[in-house]
PDB file of C-alpha atoms in Angstrom:
ATOM      1  CA  UNK A 286       0.048  -0.151  -0.069  1.00 39.00           C
ATOM      2  CA  UNK A 287       2.611   2.330   0.917  1.00 40.00           C
ATOM      3  CA  UNK A 288       4.830   2.602  -1.880  1.00 42.00           C
ATOM      4  CA  UNK A 289       2.916   3.748  -4.597  1.00 41.00           C
ATOM      5  CA  UNK A 290       0.730   6.194  -2.682  1.00 41.00           C
ATOM      6  CA  UNK A 291       3.875   7.769  -1.234  1.00 41.00           C
ATOM      7  CA  UNK A 292       5.620   7.635  -4.585  1.00 42.00           C
ATOM      8  CA  UNK A 293       2.847   9.371  -6.486  1.00 43.00           C
ATOM      9  CA  UNK A 294       2.559  12.253  -3.740  1.00 44.00           C
ATOM     10  CA  UNK A 295       6.527  12.899  -3.356  1.00 47.00           C
ATOM     11  CA  UNK A 296       7.444  12.725  -7.466  1.00 51.00           C
ATOM     12  CA  UNK A 297       5.091  15.058  -8.818  1.00 57.00           C
ATOM     13  CA  UNK A 298       5.971  15.618 -12.345  1.00 61.00           C
ATOM     14  CA  UNK A 299       5.831  19.273 -13.901  1.00 70.00           C
ATOM     15  CA  UNK A 300       2.417  19.374 -16.219  1.00 80.00           C
ATOM     16  CA  UNK A 301       2.976  21.697 -19.225  1.00 82.00           C
ATOM     17  CA  UNK A 302       0.734  24.515 -17.324  1.00 85.00           C
ATOM     18  CA  UNK A 303       3.409  24.233 -14.170  1.00 86.00           C
ATOM     19  CA  UNK A 304       6.357  24.575 -16.646  1.00 88.00           C
ATOM     20  CA  UNK A 305       4.673  27.399 -18.431  1.00 90.00           C
ATOM     21  CA  UNK A 306       4.099  29.034 -15.267  1.00 91.00           C
ATOM     22  CA  UNK A 307       7.713  28.490 -14.319  1.00 92.00           C
ATOM     23  CA  UNK A 308       9.163  29.839 -17.398  1.00 93.00           C
ATOM     24  CA  UNK A 309       6.879  32.955 -17.086  1.00 93.00           C
ATOM     25  CA  UNK A 310       7.925  33.761 -13.633  1.00 93.00           C
ATOM     26  CA  UNK A 311      11.565  33.467 -14.480  1.00 93.00           C
ATOM     27  CA  UNK A 312      12.298  34.533 -17.919  1.00 94.00           C
ATOM     28  CA  UNK A 313      12.740  38.233 -17.186  1.00 94.00           C
ATOM     29  CA  UNK A 314      15.087  37.925 -14.197  1.00 94.00           C
ATOM     30  CA  UNK A 315      16.856  35.098 -17.061  1.00 95.00           C
ATOM     31  CA  UNK A 316      16.781  37.986 -19.475  1.00 95.00           C
ATOM     32  CA  UNK A 317      18.450  40.407 -17.081  1.00 94.00           C
ATOM     33  CA  UNK A 318      21.119  37.862 -16.039  1.00 93.00           C
ATOM     34  CA  UNK A 319      22.107  37.056 -19.477  1.00 93.00           C
ATOM     35  CA  UNK A 320      22.135  40.896 -20.319  1.00 93.00           C
ATOM     36  CA  UNK A 321      24.347  41.635 -17.265  1.00 92.00           C
ATOM     37  CA  UNK A 322      26.691  38.684 -18.691  1.00 91.00           C
ATOM     38  CA  UNK A 323      26.711  39.581 -22.561  1.00 91.00           C
ATOM     39  CA  UNK A 324      25.674  43.433 -22.693  1.00 90.00           C
ATOM     40  CA  UNK A 325      23.765  42.459 -25.961  1.00 91.00           C
ATOM     41  CA  UNK A 326      20.103  42.151 -25.998  1.00 92.00           C
ATOM     42  CA  UNK A 327      19.906  39.840 -28.874  1.00 93.00           C
ATOM     43  CA  UNK A 328      22.486  37.439 -27.582  1.00 93.00           C
ATOM     44  CA  UNK A 329      20.672  37.703 -24.195  1.00 93.00           C
ATOM     45  CA  UNK A 330      17.448  36.695 -25.618  1.00 94.00           C
ATOM     46  CA  UNK A 331      18.810  33.969 -27.605  1.00 94.00           C
ATOM     47  CA  UNK A 332      20.631  32.558 -24.227  1.00 95.00           C
ATOM     48  CA  UNK A 333      17.247  32.657 -22.500  1.00 95.00           C
ATOM     49  CA  UNK A 334      15.380  30.975 -25.442  1.00 95.00           C
ATOM     50  CA  UNK A 335      18.035  28.397 -25.619  1.00 94.00           C
ATOM     51  CA  UNK A 336      17.705  27.720 -21.655  1.00 94.00           C
ATOM     52  CA  UNK A 337      14.245  27.447 -21.816  1.00 94.00           C
ATOM     53  CA  UNK A 338      14.123  24.877 -24.859  1.00 94.00           C
ATOM     54  CA  UNK A 339      17.017  22.632 -23.230  1.00 93.00           C
ATOM     55  CA  UNK A 340      14.712  22.719 -19.671  1.00 93.00           C
ATOM     56  CA  UNK A 341      11.683  21.814 -21.554  1.00 91.00           C
ATOM     57  CA  UNK A 342      13.333  19.074 -23.764  1.00 90.00           C
ATOM     58  CA  UNK A 343      15.237  17.356 -21.281  1.00 89.00           C
ATOM     59  CA  UNK A 344      13.969  18.078 -18.113  1.00 88.00           C
ATOM     60  CA  UNK A 345      10.257  19.030 -18.615  1.00 82.00           C
ATOM     61  CA  UNK A 346       9.342  16.193 -17.129  1.00 79.00           C
ATOM     62  CA  UNK A 347      11.232  16.552 -13.879  1.00 85.00           C
ATOM     63  CA  UNK A 348       9.386  17.368 -10.655  1.00 88.00           C
ATOM     64  CA  UNK A 349       8.181  20.909 -10.554  1.00 86.00           C
ATOM     65  CA  UNK A 350      10.233  21.544  -7.437  1.00 88.00           C
ATOM     66  CA  UNK A 351      13.644  20.799  -9.086  1.00 89.00           C
ATOM     67  CA  UNK A 352      13.014  23.109 -12.336  1.00 91.00           C
ATOM     68  CA  UNK A 353      14.205  26.475 -10.563  1.00 91.00           C
ATOM     69  CA  UNK A 354      17.830  24.780 -10.014  1.00 92.00           C
ATOM     70  CA  UNK A 355      17.956  22.965 -13.135  1.00 93.00           C
ATOM     71  CA  UNK A 356      17.029  26.180 -14.957  1.00 93.00           C
ATOM     72  CA  UNK A 357      19.757  27.978 -13.349  1.00 93.00           C
ATOM     73  CA  UNK A 358      22.394  25.440 -14.175  1.00 93.00           C
ATOM     74  CA  UNK A 359      21.226  25.497 -17.764  1.00 94.00           C
ATOM     75  CA  UNK A 360      21.210  29.172 -18.105  1.00 94.00           C
ATOM     76  CA  UNK A 361      24.712  29.509 -16.328  1.00 92.00           C
ATOM     77  CA  UNK A 362      25.998  26.813 -18.602  1.00 93.00           C
ATOM     78  CA  UNK A 363      24.572  28.464 -21.662  1.00 94.00           C
ATOM     79  CA  UNK A 364      26.158  31.671 -20.666  1.00 93.00           C
ATOM     80  CA  UNK A 365      29.355  30.151 -20.320  1.00 91.00           C
ATOM     81  CA  UNK A 366      29.127  28.548 -23.678  1.00 92.00           C
ATOM     82  CA  UNK A 367      28.620  32.195 -25.245  1.00 91.00           C
ATOM     83  CA  UNK A 368      31.730  33.434 -23.568  1.00 88.00           C
ATOM     84  CA  UNK A 369      33.651  30.395 -25.167  1.00 90.00           C
ATOM     85  CA  UNK A 370      32.064  31.334 -28.530  1.00 89.00           C
ATOM     86  CA  UNK A 371      32.828  34.857 -28.067  1.00 85.00           C
ATOM     87  CA  UNK A 372      36.086  34.164 -27.358  1.00 86.00           C
ATOM     88  CA  UNK A 373      36.866  32.308 -30.379  1.00 88.00           C
ATOM     89  CA  UNK A 374      35.483  34.893 -32.441  1.00 85.00           C
ATOM     90  CA  UNK A 375      37.070  37.731 -30.790  1.00 82.00           C
ATOM     91  CA  UNK A 376      40.475  35.861 -31.527  1.00 83.00           C
ATOM     92  CA  UNK A 377      39.686  35.852 -35.258  1.00 82.00           C
ATOM     93  CA  UNK A 378      38.298  39.534 -35.069  1.00 80.00           C
ATOM     94  CA  UNK A 379      41.587  40.637 -33.536  1.00 80.00           C
ATOM     95  CA  UNK A 380      43.388  38.714 -36.053  1.00 77.00           C
ATOM     96  CA  UNK A 381      41.471  40.484 -38.975  1.00 77.00           C
ATOM     97  CA  UNK A 382      41.012  43.928 -37.224  1.00 72.00           C
ATOM     98  CA  UNK A 383      44.506  44.998 -38.256  1.00 66.00           C
ATOM     99  CA  UNK A 384      43.275  44.826 -42.116  1.00 67.00           C
ATOM    100  CA  UNK A 385      40.056  46.797 -41.680  1.00 62.00           C
ATOM    101  CA  UNK A 386      39.454  50.639 -41.323  1.00 59.00           C
ATOM    102  CA  UNK A 387      39.470  52.024 -37.584  1.00 54.00           C
ATOM    103  CA  UNK A 388      35.869  52.478 -36.478  1.00 52.00           C
ATOM    104  CA  UNK A 389      35.359  55.599 -34.705  1.00 50.00           C
ATOM    105  CA  UNK A 390      32.264  54.735 -32.591  1.00 51.00           C
ATOM    106  CA  UNK A 391      33.857  51.170 -31.404  1.00 50.00           C
ATOM    107  CA  UNK A 392      34.276  52.596 -27.963  1.00 51.00           C
ATOM    108  CA  UNK A 393      30.855  53.755 -27.383  1.00 51.00           C
ATOM    109  CA  UNK A 394      29.392  52.029 -24.407  1.00 50.00           C
ATOM    110  CA  UNK A 395      25.343  52.044 -24.427  1.00 49.00           C
ATOM    111  CA  UNK A 396      25.390  51.786 -20.763  1.00 47.00           C
ATOM    112  CA  UNK A 397      26.905  55.187 -20.463  1.00 47.00           C
ATOM    113  CA  UNK A 398      23.653  56.677 -21.182  1.00 46.00           C
ATOM    114  CA  UNK A 399      22.024  55.150 -18.525  1.00 46.00           C
ATOM    115  CA  UNK A 400      23.994  57.415 -15.955  1.00 46.00           C
ATOM    116  CA  UNK A 401      22.813  60.689 -17.796  1.00 47.00           C
ATOM    117  CA  UNK A 402      20.759  62.112 -15.269  1.00 48.00           C
ATOM    118  CA  UNK A 403      20.867  65.501 -16.893  1.00 48.00           C
ATOM    119  CA  UNK A 404      18.943  63.756 -20.051  1.00 47.00           C
ATOM    120  CA  UNK A 405      16.332  66.515 -20.667  1.00 45.00           C
ATOM    121  CA  UNK A 406      14.551  64.251 -23.590  1.00 46.00           C
ATOM    122  CA  UNK A 407      13.514  61.763 -20.502  1.00 47.00           C
ATOM    123  CA  UNK A 408       9.929  62.041 -19.359  1.00 49.00           C
ATOM    124  CA  UNK A 409       9.490  64.142 -16.035  1.00 46.00           C
ATOM    125  CA  UNK A 410       9.593  61.891 -12.999  1.00 52.00           C
ATOM    126  CA  UNK A 411       8.937  62.372  -9.495  1.00 59.00           C
ATOM    127  CA  UNK A 412      12.533  63.021  -7.468  1.00 69.00           C
ATOM    128  CA  UNK A 413      12.145  59.614  -5.672  1.00 68.00           C
ATOM    129  CA  UNK A 414      11.720  57.776  -9.039  1.00 74.00           C
ATOM    130  CA  UNK A 415      14.403  59.446 -10.803  1.00 79.00           C
ATOM    131  CA  UNK A 416      16.677  58.788  -8.138  1.00 79.00           C
ATOM    132  CA  UNK A 417      15.494  55.016  -7.960  1.00 80.00           C
ATOM    133  CA  UNK A 418      16.081  54.889 -11.470  1.00 84.00           C
ATOM    134  CA  UNK A 419      19.561  56.289 -11.372  1.00 84.00           C
ATOM    135  CA  UNK A 420      20.457  53.687  -8.583  1.00 85.00           C
ATOM    136  CA  UNK A 421      19.151  50.925 -10.443  1.00 89.00           C
ATOM    137  CA  UNK A 422      21.299  52.307 -13.645  1.00 89.00           C
ATOM    138  CA  UNK A 423      24.319  52.207 -11.452  1.00 88.00           C
ATOM    139  CA  UNK A 424      23.528  48.663  -9.773  1.00 89.00           C
ATOM    140  CA  UNK A 425      22.989  47.164 -13.228  1.00 90.00           C
ATOM    141  CA  UNK A 426      26.046  49.164 -14.724  1.00 90.00           C
ATOM    142  CA  UNK A 427      28.182  47.690 -11.916  1.00 89.00           C
ATOM    143  CA  UNK A 428      26.561  44.151 -12.152  1.00 90.00           C
ATOM    144  CA  UNK A 429      27.592  44.365 -15.889  1.00 90.00           C
ATOM    145  CA  UNK A 430      31.265  45.000 -14.830  1.00 90.00           C
ATOM    146  CA  UNK A 431      31.549  42.521 -12.021  1.00 91.00           C
ATOM    147  CA  UNK A 432      33.837  39.385 -12.592  1.00 92.00           C
ATOM    148  CA  UNK A 433      31.309  36.871 -13.884  1.00 92.00           C
ATOM    149  CA  UNK A 434      31.639  34.403 -10.987  1.00 93.00           C
ATOM    150  CA  UNK A 435      30.941  37.212  -8.525  1.00 93.00           C
ATOM    151  CA  UNK A 436      27.785  38.200 -10.409  1.00 94.00           C
ATOM    152  CA  UNK A 437      26.633  34.810 -11.065  1.00 93.00           C
ATOM    153  CA  UNK A 438      27.051  34.132  -7.262  1.00 94.00           C
ATOM    154  CA  UNK A 439      25.179  37.370  -6.065  1.00 94.00           C
ATOM    155  CA  UNK A 440      22.152  37.045  -8.742  1.00 94.00           C
ATOM    156  CA  UNK A 441      21.501  33.404  -7.932  1.00 94.00           C
ATOM    157  CA  UNK A 442      21.945  33.867  -4.063  1.00 94.00           C
ATOM    158  CA  UNK A 443      20.089  36.866  -3.444  1.00 94.00           C
ATOM    159  CA  UNK A 444      18.005  37.684  -6.736  1.00 93.00           C
ATOM    160  CA  UNK A 445      16.948  34.188  -7.423  1.00 93.00           C
ATOM    161  CA  UNK A 446      16.629  33.186  -3.947  1.00 92.00           C
ATOM    162  CA  UNK A 447      18.854  30.220  -3.948  1.00 92.00           C
ATOM    163  CA  UNK A 448      20.356  28.956  -0.573  1.00 92.00           C
ATOM    164  CA  UNK A 449      24.221  28.868  -0.437  1.00 94.00           C
ATOM    165  CA  UNK A 450      24.039  25.061  -1.181  1.00 94.00           C
ATOM    166  CA  UNK A 451      21.773  25.173  -4.310  1.00 92.00           C
ATOM    167  CA  UNK A 452      23.950  28.227  -5.488  1.00 93.00           C
ATOM    168  CA  UNK A 453      27.119  26.296  -5.212  1.00 93.00           C
ATOM    169  CA  UNK A 454      25.200  23.278  -7.063  1.00 91.00           C
ATOM    170  CA  UNK A 455      24.083  25.537  -9.843  1.00 90.00           C
ATOM    171  CA  UNK A 456      27.735  27.000 -10.374  1.00 90.00           C
ATOM    172  CA  UNK A 457      29.508  23.887  -9.837  1.00 90.00           C
ATOM    173  CA  UNK A 458      31.478  25.172  -6.846  1.00 91.00           C
ATOM    174  CA  UNK A 459      32.141  24.654  -3.020  1.00 94.00           C
ATOM    175  CA  UNK A 460      29.840  26.696  -0.718  1.00 94.00           C
ATOM    176  CA  UNK A 461      32.955  28.475   0.514  1.00 94.00           C
ATOM    177  CA  UNK A 462      33.318  29.970  -3.025  1.00 95.00           C
ATOM    178  CA  UNK A 463      29.734  31.102  -3.112  1.00 94.00           C
ATOM    179  CA  UNK A 464      30.146  33.039   0.173  1.00 95.00           C
ATOM    180  CA  UNK A 465      33.370  34.572  -0.894  1.00 95.00           C
ATOM    181  CA  UNK A 466      31.934  35.654  -4.171  1.00 95.00           C
ATOM    182  CA  UNK A 467      28.722  37.093  -2.951  1.00 94.00           C
ATOM    183  CA  UNK A 468      30.805  39.016  -0.305  1.00 93.00           C
ATOM    184  CA  UNK A 469      33.029  40.393  -2.885  1.00 93.00           C
ATOM    185  CA  UNK A 470      30.479  41.378  -5.258  1.00 93.00           C
ATOM    186  CA  UNK A 471      28.257  43.089  -2.312  1.00 92.00           C
ATOM    187  CA  UNK A 472      31.515  44.794  -1.366  1.00 91.00           C
ATOM    188  CA  UNK A 473      32.215  46.018  -5.292  1.00 90.00           C
ATOM    189  CA  UNK A 474      28.386  47.195  -5.460  1.00 89.00           C
ATOM    190  CA  UNK A 475      28.875  49.078  -2.547  1.00 90.00           C
ATOM    191  CA  UNK A 476      32.260  50.769  -3.786  1.00 89.00           C
ATOM    192  CA  UNK A 477      30.366  51.452  -7.335  1.00 86.00           C
ATOM    193  CA  UNK A 478      27.584  53.172  -5.287  1.00 85.00           C
ATOM    194  CA  UNK A 479      29.978  55.084  -3.303  1.00 86.00           C
ATOM    195  CA  UNK A 480      32.110  56.215  -6.146  1.00 87.00           C
ATOM    196  CA  UNK A 481      28.824  57.650  -7.896  1.00 82.00           C
ATOM    197  CA  UNK A 482      27.860  59.326  -4.764  1.00 81.00           C
ATOM    198  CA  UNK A 483      25.002  57.285  -4.013  1.00 77.00           C
ATOM    199  CA  UNK A 484      23.371  56.143  -0.896  1.00 74.00           C
ATOM    200  CA  UNK A 485      23.387  52.441  -0.927  1.00 69.00           C
ATOM    201  CA  UNK A 486      20.020  51.117  -0.497  1.00 68.00           C
TER     202      UNK A 486
ATOM    203  CA  UNK B1384      40.601  61.559  12.306  1.00 42.00           C
ATOM    204  CA  UNK B1385      38.402  59.063  10.612  1.00 44.00           C
ATOM    205  CA  UNK B1386      40.452  57.584   7.743  1.00 45.00           C
ATOM    206  CA  UNK B1387      37.786  54.663   7.092  1.00 50.00           C
ATOM    207  CA  UNK B1388      37.419  54.653   3.348  1.00 61.00           C
ATOM    208  CA  UNK B1389      35.085  51.458   3.294  1.00 68.00           C
ATOM    209  CA  UNK B1390      31.860  51.741   1.735  1.00 68.00           C
ATOM    210  CA  UNK B1391      28.752  51.464   3.458  1.00 72.00           C
ATOM    211  CA  UNK B1392      27.384  47.872   3.280  1.00 81.00           C
ATOM    212  CA  UNK B1393      24.680  47.225   0.776  1.00 83.00           C
ATOM    213  CA  UNK B1394      21.341  45.221   1.501  1.00 87.00           C
ATOM    214  CA  UNK B1395      21.342  42.650  -1.048  1.00 89.00           C
ATOM    215  CA  UNK B1396      17.733  41.935  -0.460  1.00 89.00           C
ATOM    216  CA  UNK B1397      16.875  45.739  -1.159  1.00 89.00           C
ATOM    217  CA  UNK B1398      19.131  45.472  -4.513  1.00 90.00           C
ATOM    218  CA  UNK B1399      17.184  42.349  -5.332  1.00 92.00           C
ATOM    219  CA  UNK B1400      13.998  44.464  -5.148  1.00 91.00           C
ATOM    220  CA  UNK B1401      14.985  47.316  -7.209  1.00 91.00           C
ATOM    221  CA  UNK B1402      16.545  44.559  -9.776  1.00 92.00           C
ATOM    222  CA  UNK B1403      13.175  43.206  -9.838  1.00 92.00           C
ATOM    223  CA  UNK B1404      11.433  46.310 -10.486  1.00 91.00           C
ATOM    224  CA  UNK B1405      13.681  46.971 -13.465  1.00 91.00           C
ATOM    225  CA  UNK B1406      13.075  43.549 -14.805  1.00 92.00           C
ATOM    226  CA  UNK B1407       9.147  44.555 -14.590  1.00 91.00           C
ATOM    227  CA  UNK B1408       9.961  47.559 -16.694  1.00 89.00           C
ATOM    228  CA  UNK B1409      11.341  45.829 -19.971  1.00 91.00           C
ATOM    229  CA  UNK B1410      10.090  47.021 -23.263  1.00 92.00           C
ATOM    230  CA  UNK B1411       7.182  45.412 -25.156  1.00 93.00           C
ATOM    231  CA  UNK B1412       9.517  44.404 -27.681  1.00 93.00           C
ATOM    232  CA  UNK B1413      11.690  42.407 -25.133  1.00 93.00           C
ATOM    233  CA  UNK B1414       8.545  40.987 -23.320  1.00 94.00           C
ATOM    234  CA  UNK B1415       7.182  39.509 -26.776  1.00 94.00           C
ATOM    235  CA  UNK B1416      10.312  37.917 -27.648  1.00 95.00           C
ATOM    236  CA  UNK B1417      10.371  36.421 -24.180  1.00 94.00           C
ATOM    237  CA  UNK B1418       6.627  34.988 -24.745  1.00 94.00           C
ATOM    238  CA  UNK B1419       7.723  33.680 -27.906  1.00 94.00           C
ATOM    239  CA  UNK B1420      10.597  31.839 -26.713  1.00 93.00           C
ATOM    240  CA  UNK B1421       8.432  30.538 -23.901  1.00 93.00           C
ATOM    241  CA  UNK B1422       6.224  29.150 -26.195  1.00 93.00           C
ATOM    242  CA  UNK B1423       8.689  27.806 -28.794  1.00 92.00           C
ATOM    243  CA  UNK B1424      10.243  25.662 -25.310  1.00 91.00           C
ATOM    244  CA  UNK B1425       6.869  24.580 -24.629  1.00 90.00           C
ATOM    245  CA  UNK B1426       6.033  23.064 -28.042  1.00 89.00           C
ATOM    246  CA  UNK B1427       8.997  21.216 -27.867  1.00 85.00           C
ATOM    247  CA  UNK B1428       8.115  19.884 -24.418  1.00 79.00           C
ATOM    248  CA  UNK B1429       4.849  18.872 -26.106  1.00 66.00           C
ATOM    249  CA  UNK B1430       6.580  16.862 -28.786  1.00 64.00           C
ATOM    250  CA  UNK B1431       8.575  14.950 -26.799  1.00 57.00           C
ATOM    251  CA  UNK B1432       7.266  11.740 -25.812  1.00 52.00           C
ATOM    252  CA  UNK B1433       8.167   9.791 -22.523  1.00 52.00           C
ATOM    253  CA  UNK B1434      10.860   7.286 -23.452  1.00 50.00           C
ATOM    254  CA  UNK B1435      12.964   4.892 -21.667  1.00 50.00           C
ATOM    255  CA  UNK B1436      16.401   6.518 -22.164  1.00 49.00           C
ATOM    256  CA  UNK B1437      19.593   5.259 -20.588  1.00 51.00           C
ATOM    257  CA  UNK B1438      21.340   8.579 -19.814  1.00 49.00           C
ATOM    258  CA  UNK B1439      25.457   8.222 -19.178  1.00 49.00           C
ATOM    259  CA  UNK B1440      25.078  11.823 -17.101  1.00 48.00           C
ATOM    260  CA  UNK B1441      27.172  13.345 -20.002  1.00 50.00           C
ATOM    261  CA  UNK B1442      24.295  14.364 -22.183  1.00 47.00           C
ATOM    262  CA  UNK B1443      24.663  11.320 -24.377  1.00 49.00           C
ATOM    263  CA  UNK B1444      22.220   8.596 -24.592  1.00 53.00           C
ATOM    264  CA  UNK B1445      22.300   4.957 -25.427  1.00 57.00           C
ATOM    265  CA  UNK B1446      19.828   3.966 -28.734  1.00 64.00           C
ATOM    266  CA  UNK B1447      17.245   2.643 -26.608  1.00 68.00           C
ATOM    267  CA  UNK B1448      13.608   2.010 -27.863  1.00 70.00           C
ATOM    268  CA  UNK B1449      11.381   4.599 -27.542  1.00 69.00           C
ATOM    269  CA  UNK B1450       7.893   3.064 -28.361  1.00 74.00           C
ATOM    270  CA  UNK B1451       6.148  -0.196 -28.517  1.00 79.00           C
ATOM    271  CA  UNK B1452       6.923  -0.688 -32.116  1.00 82.00           C
ATOM    272  CA  UNK B1453      10.567  -0.333 -31.568  1.00 86.00           C
ATOM    273  CA  UNK B1454      10.579  -2.546 -28.567  1.00 89.00           C
ATOM    274  CA  UNK B1455       9.069  -5.361 -30.498  1.00 89.00           C
ATOM    275  CA  UNK B1456      11.402  -4.972 -33.598  1.00 91.00           C
ATOM    276  CA  UNK B1457      14.035  -5.113 -31.055  1.00 91.00           C
ATOM    277  CA  UNK B1458      13.056  -8.171 -29.480  1.00 92.00           C
ATOM    278  CA  UNK B1459      12.673  -9.830 -33.013  1.00 93.00           C
ATOM    279  CA  UNK B1460      16.171  -8.528 -33.934  1.00 93.00           C
ATOM    280  CA  UNK B1461      17.419 -10.204 -30.651  1.00 93.00           C
ATOM    281  CA  UNK B1462      15.535 -13.719 -31.118  1.00 94.00           C
ATOM    282  CA  UNK B1463      16.518 -13.643 -34.706  1.00 94.00           C
ATOM    283  CA  UNK B1464      20.435 -13.132 -33.592  1.00 94.00           C
ATOM    284  CA  UNK B1465      20.058 -15.672 -30.846  1.00 94.00           C
ATOM    285  CA  UNK B1466      18.752 -18.219 -33.325  1.00 93.00           C
ATOM    286  CA  UNK B1467      21.321 -17.760 -35.686  1.00 93.00           C
ATOM    287  CA  UNK B1468      23.903 -17.865 -33.149  1.00 91.00           C
ATOM    288  CA  UNK B1469      22.773 -21.299 -31.792  1.00 92.00           C
ATOM    289  CA  UNK B1470      22.320 -22.726 -35.284  1.00 91.00           C
ATOM    290  CA  UNK B1471      25.755 -21.762 -36.132  1.00 91.00           C
ATOM    291  CA  UNK B1472      27.289 -23.475 -33.071  1.00 88.00           C
ATOM    292  CA  UNK B1473      25.134 -26.438 -33.788  1.00 88.00           C
ATOM    293  CA  UNK B1474      26.268 -26.575 -37.483  1.00 88.00           C
ATOM    294  CA  UNK B1475      29.845 -26.103 -36.405  1.00 86.00           C
ATOM    295  CA  UNK B1476      29.743 -28.853 -33.826  1.00 83.00           C
ATOM    296  CA  UNK B1477      27.907 -31.368 -36.537  1.00 85.00           C
ATOM    297  CA  UNK B1478      30.678 -30.512 -39.318  1.00 84.00           C
ATOM    298  CA  UNK B1479      33.342 -31.121 -37.038  1.00 80.00           C
ATOM    299  CA  UNK B1480      31.881 -34.584 -35.806  1.00 81.00           C
ATOM    300  CA  UNK B1481      31.324 -35.742 -39.251  1.00 83.00           C
ATOM    301  CA  UNK B1482      34.760 -34.848 -40.481  1.00 79.00           C
ATOM    302  CA  UNK B1483      36.377 -36.711 -37.662  1.00 76.00           C
ATOM    303  CA  UNK B1484      34.190 -39.503 -38.353  1.00 82.00           C
ATOM    304  CA  UNK B1485      35.427 -39.526 -42.075  1.00 82.00           C
ATOM    305  CA  UNK B1486      38.970 -39.310 -40.940  1.00 81.00           C
ATOM    306  CA  UNK B1487      38.456 -42.362 -38.806  1.00 80.00           C
ATOM    307  CA  UNK B1488      37.003 -44.503 -41.610  1.00 82.00           C
ATOM    308  CA  UNK B1489      39.911 -43.409 -43.955  1.00 82.00           C
ATOM    309  CA  UNK B1490      42.230 -43.741 -41.414  1.00 78.00           C
ATOM    310  CA  UNK B1491      43.363 -40.258 -42.191  1.00 77.00           C
ATOM    311  CA  UNK B1492      43.021 -38.505 -38.673  1.00 73.00           C
ATOM    312  CA  UNK B1493      45.238 -35.103 -38.260  1.00 73.00           C
ATOM    313  CA  UNK B1494      48.102 -34.886 -35.910  1.00 73.00           C
ATOM    314  CA  UNK B1495      46.031 -32.690 -33.727  1.00 73.00           C
ATOM    315  CA  UNK B1496      43.509 -34.963 -32.804  1.00 71.00           C
ATOM    316  CA  UNK B1497      46.416 -37.080 -30.800  1.00 73.00           C
ATOM    317  CA  UNK B1498      47.655 -33.909 -29.197  1.00 72.00           C
ATOM    318  CA  UNK B1499      46.155 -33.046 -25.528  1.00 70.00           C
ATOM    319  CA  UNK B1500      44.161 -29.857 -25.543  1.00 60.00           C
TER     320      UNK B1500
END
């Protein structure tokens, strides 16, 4: 009597509705994570789509409770794969760049525009919202400039709400490393806010 | 004199709230693209049928049968191979025996018959 009833209750597999709900709840954060990592909207969207497809194809029938950790592992691995491809591409680009004419706009960083509090083309906002937007922009920029492992640990731990053990499992490292990465990331974010003259939230 | 240059510590939970707020303000095009990506993923899940896949844990899979037809075909194939193997062993044994019989009758036994193996 015991095994079947217990087993059915304990191993509740994710239905398409549950998977859809899970993906819907995580897709924006996943996109932002990818965007912080690769600084390109199209690439970030590709990463999220690839991760979703891998989750649905390979682990779509796993219990719903396992989906968050599985998805984060897939997402982080997909981001790392993208880094590797970029590295190979950059090697070739560097090789051929000496033959191409110098591009004047090559050093333009679109994130710089996020800091532009003097931008008068932006719609008028209340002071508090404006200040908050500025803080968000600074935080996002600082996150984008963090070393990949620190950013990964910080976002998984504090934004995705994984505990230290789950974060370590998703990152494929020890719990001690997770704590170190999180601490350094928090310190770097605080320093970035201080450098911009913003009170840490 | 206070020489402390350490920045004021941040509250990670508060940072997370701000990041969530920013993620909620994505532009319509990105939201649509994300929804499209989600739908594509869900279609892939729908296409996938339950299968007995022997995973090696490294992304590779053994070629295991996925449907009742494939299971039946595999069973027939295995039985055919088994029958062929048994038949071959039986015929080989029979051929060796008859070969020895002929050799005894013609008094033409090969040397290896007298050697202990």
